[in-house]
JSON list of C-alpha atoms in Angstrom, two decimals:
[
{"chain": "A", "resi": 1, "resn": "MET", "atom": "CA", "xyz": [0.17, -0.58, 0.09]},
{"chain": "A", "resi": 2, "resn": "LYS", "atom": "CA", "xyz": [1.32, 3.70, -0.63]},
{"chain": "A", "resi": 3, "resn": "LEU", "atom": "CA", "xyz": [1.57, 6.14, 1.67]},
{"chain": "A", "resi": 4, "resn": "LYS", "atom": "CA", "xyz": [-0.34, 9.23, 0.65]},
{"chain": "A", "resi": 5, "resn": "ILE", "atom": "CA", "xyz": [1.56, 12.99, 0.39]},
{"chain": "A", "resi": 6, "resn": "LEU", "atom": "CA", "xyz": [0.37, 15.21, 2.75]},
{"chain": "A", "resi": 7, "resn": "PRO", "atom": "CA", "xyz": [-1.62, 17.92, 1.27]},
{"chain": "A", "resi": 8, "resn": "PRO", "atom": "CA", "xyz": [-0.07, 21.58, 1.41]},
{"chain": "A", "resi": 9, "resn": "THR", "atom": "CA", "xyz": [-3.23, 22.85, 3.34]},
{"chain": "A", "resi": 10, "resn": "LEU", "atom": "CA", "xyz": [-1.87, 20.96, 6.43]},
{"chain": "A", "resi": 11, "resn": "ARG", "atom": "CA", "xyz": [1.70, 21.58, 6.16]},
{"chain": "A", "resi": 12, "resn": "ASN", "atom": "CA", "xyz": [3.55, 23.64, 8.18]},
{"chain": "A", "resi": 13, "resn": "ASP", "atom": "CA", "xyz": [4.26, 27.05, 7.35]},
{"chain": "A", "resi": 14, "resn": "LYS", "atom": "CA", "xyz": [8.16, 28.18, 7.01]},
{"chain": "A", "resi": 15, "resn": "ARG", "atom": "CA", "xyz": [9.87, 31.49, 6.98]},
{"chain": "A", "resi": 16, "resn": "TYR", "atom": "CA", "xyz": [13.49, 32.13, 5.39]},
{"chain": "A", "resi": 17, "resn": "ILE", "atom": "CA", "xyz": [15.63, 34.00, 7.88]},
{"chain": "A", "resi": 18, "resn": "SER", "atom": "CA", "xyz": [18.45, 35.96, 6.09]},
{"chain": "A", "resi": 19, "resn": "PHE", "atom": "CA", "xyz": [21.80, 36.33, 8.11]},
{"chain": "A", "resi": 20, "resn": "GLU", "atom": "CA", "xyz": [24.90, 37.56, 7.46]},
{"chain": "A", "resi": 21, "resn": "ALA", "atom": "CA", "xyz": [27.64, 36.43, 9.66]},
{"chain": "A", "resi": 22, "resn": "VAL", "atom": "CA", "xyz": [31.61, 37.96, 10.37]},
{"chain": "A", "resi": 23, "resn": "SER", "atom": "CA", "xyz": [34.14, 36.27, 11.77]},
{"chain": "A", "resi": 24, "resn": "GLU", "atom": "CA", "xyz": [37.61, 36.04, 11.70]},
{"chain": "A", "resi": 25, "resn": "VAL", "atom": "CA", "xyz": [37.98, 32.42, 11.07]},
{"chain": "A", "resi": 26, "resn": "PRO", "atom": "CA", "xyz": [36.61, 31.40, 7.39]},
{"chain": "A", "resi": 27, "resn": "LEU", "atom": "CA", "xyz": [33.20, 29.63, 7.99]},
{"chain": "A", "resi": 28, "resn": "GLY", "atom": "CA", "xyz": [31.94, 26.69, 6.09]},
{"chain": "A", "resi": 29, "resn": "LYS", "atom": "CA", "xyz": [28.69, 25.16, 5.47]},
{"chain": "A", "resi": 30, "resn": "GLU", "atom": "CA", "xyz": [28.63, 22.61, 8.32]},
{"chain": "A", "resi": 31, "resn": "ASP", "atom": "CA", "xyz": [30.89, 25.68, 10.61]},
{"chain": "A", "resi": 32, "resn": "VAL", "atom": "CA", "xyz": [27.32, 27.53, 10.29]},
{"chain": "A", "resi": 33, "resn": "ILE", "atom": "CA", "xyz": [24.94, 24.37, 11.31]},
{"chain": "A", "resi": 34, "resn": "SER", "atom": "CA", "xyz": [27.16, 23.22, 14.43]},
{"chain": "A", "resi": 35, "resn": "LEU", "atom": "CA", "xyz": [27.39, 27.11, 15.58]},
{"chain": "A", "resi": 36, "resn": "VAL", "atom": "CA", "xyz": [23.57, 27.55, 15.12]},
{"chain": "A", "resi": 37, "resn": "TRP", "atom": "CA", "xyz": [22.48, 24.10, 16.17]},
{"chain": "A", "resi": 38, "resn": "GLU", "atom": "CA", "xyz": [25.00, 23.99, 19.41]},
{"chain": "A", "resi": 39, "resn": "SER", "atom": "CA", "xyz": [23.67, 27.87, 19.88]},
{"chain": "A", "resi": 40, "resn": "SER", "atom": "CA", "xyz": [19.61, 26.40, 19.83]},
{"chain": "A", "resi": 41, "resn": "LEU", "atom": "CA", "xyz": [20.23, 23.52, 21.98]},
{"chain": "A", "resi": 42, "resn": "ASN", "atom": "CA", "xyz": [22.10, 25.55, 24.96]},
{"chain": "A", "resi": 43, "resn": "PHE", "atom": "CA", "xyz": [19.83, 28.29, 24.97]},
{"chain": "A", "resi": 44, "resn": "HIS", "atom": "CA", "xyz": [15.88, 26.80, 24.15]},
{"chain": "A", "resi": 45, "resn": "GLY", "atom": "CA", "xyz": [16.86, 23.11, 24.92]},
{"chain": "A", "resi": 46, "resn": "GLU", "atom": "CA", "xyz": [16.10, 19.94, 22.89]},
{"chain": "A", "resi": 47, "resn": "CYS", "atom": "CA", "xyz": [12.64, 19.73, 23.02]},
{"chain": "A", "resi": 48, "resn": "LYS", "atom": "CA", "xyz": [11.88, 23.37, 21.93]},
{"chain": "A", "resi": 49, "resn": "THR", "atom": "CA", "xyz": [14.59, 23.28, 19.23]},
{"chain": "A", "resi": 50, "resn": "SER", "atom": "CA", "xyz": [13.48, 20.10, 17.57]},
{"chain": "A", "resi": 51, "resn": "LYS", "atom": "CA", "xyz": [10.11, 21.92, 16.99]},
{"chain": "A", "resi": 52, "resn": "PHE", "atom": "CA", "xyz": [11.77, 24.65, 15.19]},
{"chain": "A", "resi": 53, "resn": "ASP", "atom": "CA", "xyz": [12.12, 22.33, 11.55]},
{"chain": "A", "resi": 54, "resn": "LEU", "atom": "CA", "xyz": [15.82, 24.45, 11.36]},
{"chain": "A", "resi": 55, "resn": "TRP", "atom": "CA", "xyz": [17.86, 23.91, 8.08]},
{"chain": "A", "resi": 56, "resn": "VAL", "atom": "CA", "xyz": [20.35, 25.88, 6.70]},
{"chain": "A", "resi": 57, "resn": "MET", "atom": "CA", "xyz": [19.64, 26.30, 2.93]},
{"chain": "A", "resi": 58, "resn": "ARG", "atom": "CA", "xyz": [22.50, 28.41, 2.01]},
{"chain": "A", "resi": 59, "resn": "ILE", "atom": "CA", "xyz": [25.76, 30.14, 2.28]},
{"chain": "A", "resi": 60, "resn": "TRP", "atom": "CA", "xyz": [27.80, 32.78, 0.52]},
{"chain": "A", "resi": 61, "resn": "SER", "atom": "CA", "xyz": [31.48, 33.92, 1.20]},
{"chain": "A", "resi": 62, "resn": "LEU", "atom": "CA", "xyz": [31.92, 37.21, 0.17]},
{"chain": "A", "resi": 63, "resn": "LYS", "atom": "CA", "xyz": [35.46, 38.98, 0.65]},
{"chain": "A", "resi": 64, "resn": "SER", "atom": "CA", "xyz": [36.34, 41.86, 2.57]},
{"chain": "A", "resi": 65, "resn": "ALA", "atom": "CA", "xyz": [38.08, 44.60, 2.96]},
{"chain": "A", "resi": 66, "resn": "ASP", "atom": "CA", "xyz": [39.69, 44.35, 5.94]},
{"chain": "A", "resi": 67, "resn": "ASP", "atom": "CA", "xyz": [41.03, 40.57, 7.61]},
{"chain": "A", "resi": 68, "resn": "LYS", "atom": "CA", "xyz": [37.69, 40.17, 8.64]},
{"chain": "A", "resi": 69, "resn": "ASN", "atom": "CA", "xyz": [35.44, 36.71, 7.12]},
{"chain": "A", "resi": 70, "resn": "ILE", "atom": "CA", "xyz": [31.69, 37.66, 6.16]},
{"chain": "A", "resi": 71, "resn": "ILE", "atom": "CA", "xyz": [29.17, 35.03, 5.34]},
{"chain": "A", "resi": 72, "resn": "LYS", "atom": "CA", "xyz": [25.83, 35.19, 3.96]},
{"chain": "A", "resi": 73, "resn": "GLY", "atom": "CA", "xyz": [23.56, 32.48, 3.94]},
{"chain": "A", "resi": 74, "resn": "ILE", "atom": "CA", "xyz": [19.46, 31.64, 4.63]},
{"chain": "A", "resi": 75, "resn": "LEU", "atom": "CA", "xyz": [18.00, 29.52, 7.51]},
{"chain": "A", "resi": 76, "resn": "GLN", "atom": "CA", "xyz": [14.25, 27.97, 7.20]},
{"chain": "A", "resi": 77, "resn": "CYS", "atom": "CA", "xyz": [12.20, 27.62, 10.03]},
{"chain": "A", "resi": 78, "resn": "ASN", "atom": "CA", "xyz": [9.13, 26.82, 10.84]},
{"chain": "A", "resi": 79, "resn": "ARG", "atom": "CA", "xyz": [6.78, 30.29, 10.99]},
{"chain": "A", "resi": 80, "resn": "GLU", "atom": "CA", "xyz": [5.75, 30.14, 14.77]},
{"chain": "A", "resi": 81, "resn": "GLU", "atom": "CA", "xyz": [9.26, 29.76, 15.95]},
{"chain": "A", "resi": 82, "resn": "VAL", "atom": "CA", "xyz": [11.26, 32.48, 14.05]},
{"chain": "A", "resi": 83, "resn": "SER", "atom": "CA", "xyz": [11.38, 34.83, 16.95]},
{"chain": "A", "resi": 84, "resn": "SER", "atom": "CA", "xyz": [13.14, 31.75, 18.68]},
{"chain": "A", "resi": 85, "resn": "VAL", "atom": "CA", "xyz": [15.43, 30.73, 16.53]},
{"chain": "A", "resi": 86, "resn": "ARG", "atom": "CA", "xyz": [16.12, 34.50, 15.63]},
{"chain": "A", "resi": 87, "resn": "ALA", "atom": "CA", "xyz": [16.97, 35.06, 19.07]},
{"chain": "A", "resi": 88, "resn": "ALA", "atom": "CA", "xyz": [19.42, 31.42, 19.61]},
{"chain": "A", "resi": 89, "resn": "ILE", "atom": "CA", "xyz": [21.50, 32.75, 15.88]},
{"chain": "A", "resi": 90, "resn": "LEU", "atom": "CA", "xyz": [22.25, 36.05, 17.70]},
{"chain": "A", "resi": 91, "resn": "LEU", "atom": "CA", "xyz": [23.77, 33.87, 20.54]},
{"chain": "A", "resi": 92, "resn": "VAL", "atom": "CA", "xyz": [26.76, 32.49, 18.83]},
{"chain": "A", "resi": 93, "resn": "ASN", "atom": "CA", "xyz": [29.88, 34.84, 19.81]},
{"chain": "A", "resi": 94, "resn": "LYS", "atom": "CA", "xyz": [33.24, 31.96, 19.55]},
{"chain": "A", "resi": 95, "resn": "PHE", "atom": "CA", "xyz": [34.34, 29.46, 17.19]},
{"chain": "A", "resi": 96, "resn": "LYS", "atom": "CA", "xyz": [37.02, 27.65, 17.28]},
{"chain": "A", "resi": 97, "resn": "GLY", "atom": "CA", "xyz": [38.87, 30.72, 20.59]},
{"chain": "A", "resi": 98, "resn": "LYS", "atom": "CA", "xyz": [37.83, 33.41, 17.53]},
{"chain": "A", "resi": 99, "resn": "ARG", "atom": "CA", "xyz": [35.10, 36.06, 17.22]},
{"chain": "A", "resi": 100, "resn": "VAL", "atom": "CA", "xyz": [31.91, 34.90, 15.19]},
{"chain": "A", "resi": 101, "resn": "VAL", "atom": "CA", "xyz": [29.07, 38.03, 15.03]},
{"chain": "A", "resi": 102, "resn": "PHE", "atom": "CA", "xyz": [25.71, 36.79, 13.47]},
{"chain": "A", "resi": 103, "resn": "HIS", "atom": "CA", "xyz": [23.28, 39.48, 12.31]},
{"chain": "A", "resi": 104, "resn": "THR", "atom": "CA", "xyz": [19.83, 38.96, 10.99]},
{"chain": "A", "resi": 105, "resn": "ILE", "atom": "CA", "xyz": [18.97, 40.62, 7.88]},
{"chain": "A", "resi": 106, "resn": "GLY", "atom": "CA", "xyz": [15.77, 40.00, 7.11]},
{"chain": "A", "resi": 107, "resn": "ILE", "atom": "CA", "xyz": [12.03, 37.29, 6.66]},
{"chain": "A", "resi": 108, "resn": "SER", "atom": "CA", "xyz": [10.72, 36.12, 3.67]},
{"chain": "A", "resi": 109, "resn": "GLY", "atom": "CA", "xyz": [8.33, 33.71, 2.81]},
{"chain": "A", "resi": 110, "resn": "THR", "atom": "CA", "xyz": [10.20, 32.39, -0.23]},
{"chain": "A", "resi": 111, "resn": "ILE", "atom": "CA", "xyz": [14.22, 31.43, -0.57]},
{"chain": "A", "resi": 112, "resn": "LYS", "atom": "CA", "xyz": [13.97, 33.52, -4.03]},
{"chain": "A", "resi": 113, "resn": "ALA", "atom": "CA", "xyz": [12.32, 36.81, -2.19]},
{"chain": "A", "resi": 114, "resn": "GLY", "atom": "CA", "xyz": [15.20, 36.51, 0.68]},
{"chain": "A", "resi": 115, "resn": "ILE", "atom": "CA", "xyz": [17.80, 36.41, -1.92]},
{"chain": "A", "resi": 116, "resn": "LYS", "atom": "CA", "xyz": [16.69, 39.23, -3.99]},
{"chain": "A", "resi": 117, "resn": "LYS", "atom": "CA", "xyz": [15.98, 41.41, -0.83]},
{"chain": "A", "resi": 118, "resn": "PHE", "atom": "CA", "xyz": [18.47, 40.57, 1.59]},
{"chain": "A", "resi": 119, "resn": "ILE", "atom": "CA", "xyz": [21.07, 38.73, 0.78]},
{"chain": "A", "resi": 120, "resn": "LYS", "atom": "CA", "xyz": [21.57, 41.33, -3.44]},
{"chain": "A", "resi": 121, "resn": "LEU", "atom": "CA", "xyz": [23.87, 39.01, -4.64]},
{"chain": "A", "resi": 122, "resn": "GLU", "atom": "CA", "xyz": [26.10, 41.00, -7.21]},
{"chain": "A", "resi": 123, "resn": "LYS", "atom": "CA", "xyz": [26.12, 39.42, -10.74]}
]
């Protein structure tokens, strides 16, 4: 027997948080994932973090004039938990003993809108 797909009206709504991270060391996608999850688990605990439906969708490394590494990216989360996710990522401050700062740039309903409005990639 084939399982039926959950109709869109019954699925959880998603929001996409555009963020910017400034660090002293280069960060990859795996590093961002571990930083965000660790911060969420420490601040909210396992039970609440499991409700976030948190995913790192995309990461862009940008060049900086000074000695800092700038990364922009998009996080996917549950619509009801946006403020909790924002609070958790703002608490990230260290990675491998070096300073890291996360800023929330904006929140959108689609990845495309988040890239267009907040990430603003130069072509």
